[in-house]
Amino acid sequence: MTTTWPKVPDGIAAEYVPGSASAPQFVIVKIGGSLVSQKDRAGHLDTDELGRYADQVADLWRAAPGRVALVAGGGAIGHGAVRHLEPGDPFASLDLTFATFTVKWAWIEALRSRGVRCFPVQVGAICALQDDVVVPQTTVIDELLRAGALPVLSGDCVLTPSGRLEIFGSDRVPGIFLGGPRAGRHVRVAVLTDVPGVLADGPGGSRSIPYLDPDDLDAVAGFLWPAAPHDTSGAMAGKVRALGALAGAGAECLILKGDPGAGDLRFLLDPVVRWAPVKPYTRIARSR
């Protein structure tokens, strides 16, 4: 049986990239767990593949020290820690802190072996939630960046006003960087995953929807399919929701396919209009 995907609405099918003539002043690279881990394999982490992505991140850091941060997806280790939680235990998600720190430390070891000055930052230690809005204390991050170091973050569990720990996924973590010294500046969030954006031609496709308006994400609902049972973050639908919120707060968000064999990531420092025409992506941003 062949599935027929809906026609992409004209409003999101156009190659519409508002504000793309400017270069970002700060770049957050999120390396999706699917690129270095098979999420359906308990505890899996491919350190060789992670090392290949670490080469790209190290090169980007050298090109722009103090202007780059890394967010690591939890992959099988992170998803496995929260797949079966006891609902009556307010601290049930605490295991996520250990799981994602395990992943962060793998990144730290890979990056340090490549000469990167980097530091693992625990989100739950610098953030709390108030009315589902993250309230960060970014002094340590700001000082790391001022020193030219690379902060390495991941998803975590964070404290709520009720005293419960709530899962705070890695797709939401870039929001920590939107305030403080970076408030009002051009902050780019580049999410590298195993597909080249939101696909207009269904699972296994290659044609990306190039632009999404963060105020009209319902327009893309027909192109998002349910997450696999082992995925606790909502797959692409979860990413679109999280990035839509970040774009609504002023960030420029891009979903791209990660490929450590395709060259460096220095294009992330350039305006989108200077990117190679063959590079597919989905961009979520408000017109500036």
Coordinates of N, CA and C in Angstrom, one line a residue, residues 153-246:
L153 N 26.5 20.8 26.9 CA 25.3 20.5 27.7 C 24.5 19.4 27.1
S154 N 23.5 18.9 27.8 CA 22.6 17.9 27.3 C 21.3 18.0 28.0
G155 N 20.3 17.2 27.7 CA 19.1 17.2 28.4 C 19.3 16.8 29.9
D156 N 18.3 17.1 30.7 CA 18.5 16.8 32.1 C 17.1 16.8 32.8
C157 N 17.1 16.6 34.1 CA 15.8 16.8 34.8 C 16.0 18.1 35.6
V158 N 15.0 18.9 35.7 CA 15.1 20.2 36.4 C 13.9 20.3 37.4
L159 N 14.1 21.1 38.4 CA 13.2 21.2 39.5 C 12.1 22.2 39.2
T160 N 10.9 21.8 39.6 CA 9.7 22.6 39.4 C 9.3 23.2 40.7
P161 N 8.4 24.2 40.7 CA 7.9 24.8 42.0 C 7.3 23.8 42.9
S162 N 6.7 22.7 42.4 CA 6.0 21.8 43.2 C 7.0 20.8 43.9
G163 N 8.3 20.9 43.6 CA 9.3 20.1 44.2 C 9.5 18.8 43.4
R164 N 8.9 18.6 42.2 CA 9.2 17.5 41.4 C 10.3 17.8 40.4
L165 N 11.0 16.7 40.0 CA 11.9 16.8 38.9 C 11.2 16.5 37.6
E166 N 11.4 17.4 36.6 CA 10.7 17.2 35.3 C 11.8 17.0 34.2
I167 N 11.5 16.2 33.3 CA 12.4 15.9 32.2 C 12.5 17.2 31.3
F168 N 13.7 17.6 31.0 CA 14.0 18.8 30.2 C 14.9 18.3 29.1
G169 N 14.2 18.1 27.9 CA 14.9 17.4 26.8 C 15.9 18.3 26.1
S170 N 16.8 17.7 25.4 CA 18.0 18.4 24.8 C 17.5 19.4 23.7
D171 N 16.3 19.2 23.1 CA 15.9 20.1 22.1 C 15.5 21.4 22.8
R172 N 15.2 21.4 24.0 CA 14.8 22.7 24.7 C 16.1 23.4 25.3
V173 N 17.2 22.7 25.5 CA 18.3 23.2 26.2 C 18.9 24.5 25.5
P174 N 18.9 24.7 24.2 CA 19.4 25.9 23.6 C 18.7 27.2 24.1
G175 N 17.5 27.1 24.6 CA 16.8 28.3 25.2 C 17.6 28.9 26.3
I176 N 18.4 28.2 27.0 CA 19.2 28.7 28.1 C 20.1 29.9 27.6
F177 N 20.5 29.8 26.4 CA 21.4 30.8 25.8 C 20.8 32.1 25.3
L178 N 19.5 32.2 25.3 CA 18.8 33.3 24.7 C 18.8 34.5 25.5
G179 N 19.1 34.5 26.8 CA 19.1 35.6 27.6 C 20.6 36.1 27.9
G180 N 20.7 36.9 29.0 CA 22.0 37.3 29.4 C 22.7 38.1 28.4
P181 N 24.0 38.0 28.2 CA 24.8 38.8 27.2 C 24.3 38.6 25.8
R182 N 23.6 37.5 25.5 CA 23.1 37.2 24.1 C 21.7 37.7 23.8
A183 N 21.1 38.3 24.8 CA 19.7 38.8 24.6 C 19.7 39.8 23.5
G184 N 18.8 39.6 22.5 CA 18.6 40.6 21.4 C 19.6 40.4 20.3
R185 N 20.5 39.4 20.5 CA 21.5 39.2 19.4 C 21.1 38.0 18.5
H186 N 21.7 37.9 17.4 CA 21.4 36.8 16.4 C 22.0 35.5 16.9
V187 N 21.1 34.7 17.5 CA 21.5 33.4 18.0 C 21.0 32.3 17.1
R188 N 21.9 31.4 16.6 CA 21.5 30.4 15.7 C 21.5 29.0 16.4
V189 N 20.5 28.3 16.3 CA 20.4 26.9 16.8 C 20.4 25.9 15.6
A190 N 21.5 25.2 15.5 CA 21.6 24.2 14.4 C 21.5 22.8 14.9
V191 N 20.4 22.1 14.6 CA 20.1 20.8 15.0 C 20.5 19.8 14.0
L192 N 21.6 19.0 14.2 CA 22.0 18.0 13.3 C 21.3 16.7 13.6
T193 N 20.7 16.1 12.7 CA 19.9 14.8 12.9 C 20.1 13.9 11.8
D194 N 19.3 12.8 11.7 CA 19.5 11.8 10.7 C 18.7 12.0 9.4
V195 N 18.0 13.2 9.4 CA 17.2 13.6 8.2 C 17.5 15.0 7.9
P196 N 17.3 15.5 6.6 CA 17.7 16.8 6.2 C 16.6 17.8 6.5
G197 N 15.9 17.8 7.7 CA 14.9 18.7 8.0 C 13.5 18.0 8.1
V198 N 12.4 18.8 8.1 CA 11.1 18.3 8.0 C 10.8 17.8 6.6
L199 N 10.5 16.5 6.4 CA 10.4 16.0 5.1 C 9.1 16.2 4.4
A200 N 9.1 16.6 3.2 CA 7.9 16.9 2.4 C 7.4 15.6 1.7
D201 N 8.3 14.6 1.7 CA 7.9 13.3 1.0 C 7.9 12.1 1.8
G202 N 7.7 12.3 3.1 CA 7.4 11.2 4.0 C 8.7 10.4 4.5
P203 N 8.5 9.4 5.3 CA 9.6 8.6 5.9 C 10.5 8.1 4.8
G204 N 11.8 8.3 5.0 CA 12.8 7.8 4.0 C 13.0 8.8 2.9
G205 N 12.3 10.0 2.9 CA 12.4 11.0 1.8 C 13.6 11.8 1.9
S206 N 13.7 12.7 1.0 CA 14.9 13.6 0.9 C 14.6 15.0 0.6
R207 N 13.3 15.3 0.4 CA 12.9 16.7 0.1 C 12.5 17.4 1.3
S208 N 13.2 18.5 1.7 CA 12.9 19.2 2.9 C 12.0 20.4 2.7
I209 N 11.1 20.6 3.7 CA 10.4 21.9 3.7 C 11.3 23.0 4.2
P210 N 11.6 24.0 3.4 CA 12.7 24.9 3.7 C 12.4 25.9 4.8
Y211 N 11.1 26.3 5.0 CA 10.8 27.3 6.0 C 9.5 27.0 6.8
L212 N 9.6 27.2 8.1 CA 8.4 27.1 8.9 C 8.3 28.4 9.7
D213 N 7.0 28.9 9.8 CA 6.7 30.1 10.6 C 6.4 29.6 12.0
P214 N 7.2 30.1 13.0 CA 7.0 29.5 14.4 C 5.6 29.9 14.9
D215 N 4.9 30.8 14.3 CA 3.5 31.2 14.7 C 2.5 30.3 14.0
D216 N 2.9 29.5 13.0 CA 1.9 28.7 12.3 C 2.4 27.3 12.0
L217 N 2.8 26.6 13.1 CA 3.4 25.3 13.0 C 2.4 24.2 12.7
D218 N 1.1 24.6 12.9 CA 0.0 23.6 12.5 C 0.1 23.3 11.0
A219 N 0.6 24.2 10.2 CA 0.7 24.0 8.8 C 1.5 22.8 8.4
V220 N 2.4 22.3 9.3 CA 3.3 21.2 8.9 C 2.8 19.9 9.6
A221 N 1.7 20.0 10.4 CA 1.3 18.8 11.2 C 1.2 17.6 10.3
G222 N 0.7 17.7 9.1 CA 0.5 16.5 8.2 C 1.8 15.9 7.8
F223 N 2.9 16.5 8.0 CA 4.2 15.9 7.6 C 5.0 15.4 8.8
L224 N 4.4 15.2 9.9 CA 5.1 14.7 11.1 C 4.4 13.4 11.5
W225 N 5.2 12.3 11.5 CA 4.6 11.0 11.9 C 4.9 10.6 13.3
P226 N 4.2 9.7 13.9 CA 4.4 9.3 15.3 C 5.8 8.8 15.6
A227 N 6.3 9.1 16.8 CA 7.6 8.6 17.2 C 7.6 7.1 17.4
A228 N 8.7 6.5 17.2 CA 8.9 5.1 17.5 C 8.7 4.9 19.0
P229 N 8.3 3.6 19.4 CA 8.1 3.4 20.9 C 9.3 3.7 21.8
H230 N 10.5 3.5 21.2 CA 11.7 3.7 22.0 C 12.1 5.2 22.1
D231 N 11.4 6.1 21.4 CA 11.8 7.5 21.4 C 10.9 8.2 22.4
T232 N 11.5 8.8 23.4 CA 10.7 9.5 24.5 C 10.6 11.0 24.3
S233 N 11.2 11.5 23.2 CA 11.2 13.0 23.0 C 10.2 13.5 21.9
G234 N 9.4 12.5 21.3 CA 8.5 13.0 20.3 C 9.0 13.1 18.9
A235 N 10.2 12.6 18.7 CA 10.8 12.6 17.4 C 10.7 13.9 16.7
M236 N 10.5 14.0 15.4 CA 10.5 15.3 14.7 C 9.4 16.2 15.2
A237 N 8.3 15.7 15.6 CA 7.2 16.6 16.1 C 7.7 17.3 17.4
G238 N 8.4 16.6 18.2 CA 8.9 17.2 19.4 C 9.9 18.2 19.1
K239 N 10.8 18.0 18.1 CA 11.8 19.0 17.7 C 11.1 20.2 17.2
V240 N 10.1 20.1 16.3 CA 9.5 21.2 15.8 C 8.8 22.1 16.8
R241 N 8.2 21.4 17.8 CA 7.6 22.2 18.9 C 8.6 23.0 19.7
A242 N 9.7 22.3 20.1 CA 10.7 22.9 20.9 C 11.4 24.0 20.1
L243 N 11.7 23.8 18.8 CA 12.4 24.8 18.0 C 11.5 26.0 17.7
G244 N 10.2 25.7 17.6 CA 9.2 26.7 17.3 C 9.2 27.7 18.5
A245 N 9.3 27.1 19.7 CA 9.3 28.0 20.9 C 10.6 28.8 21.0
L246 N 11.7 28.2 20.6 CA 12.9 29.0 20.6 C 12.9 30.1 19.5

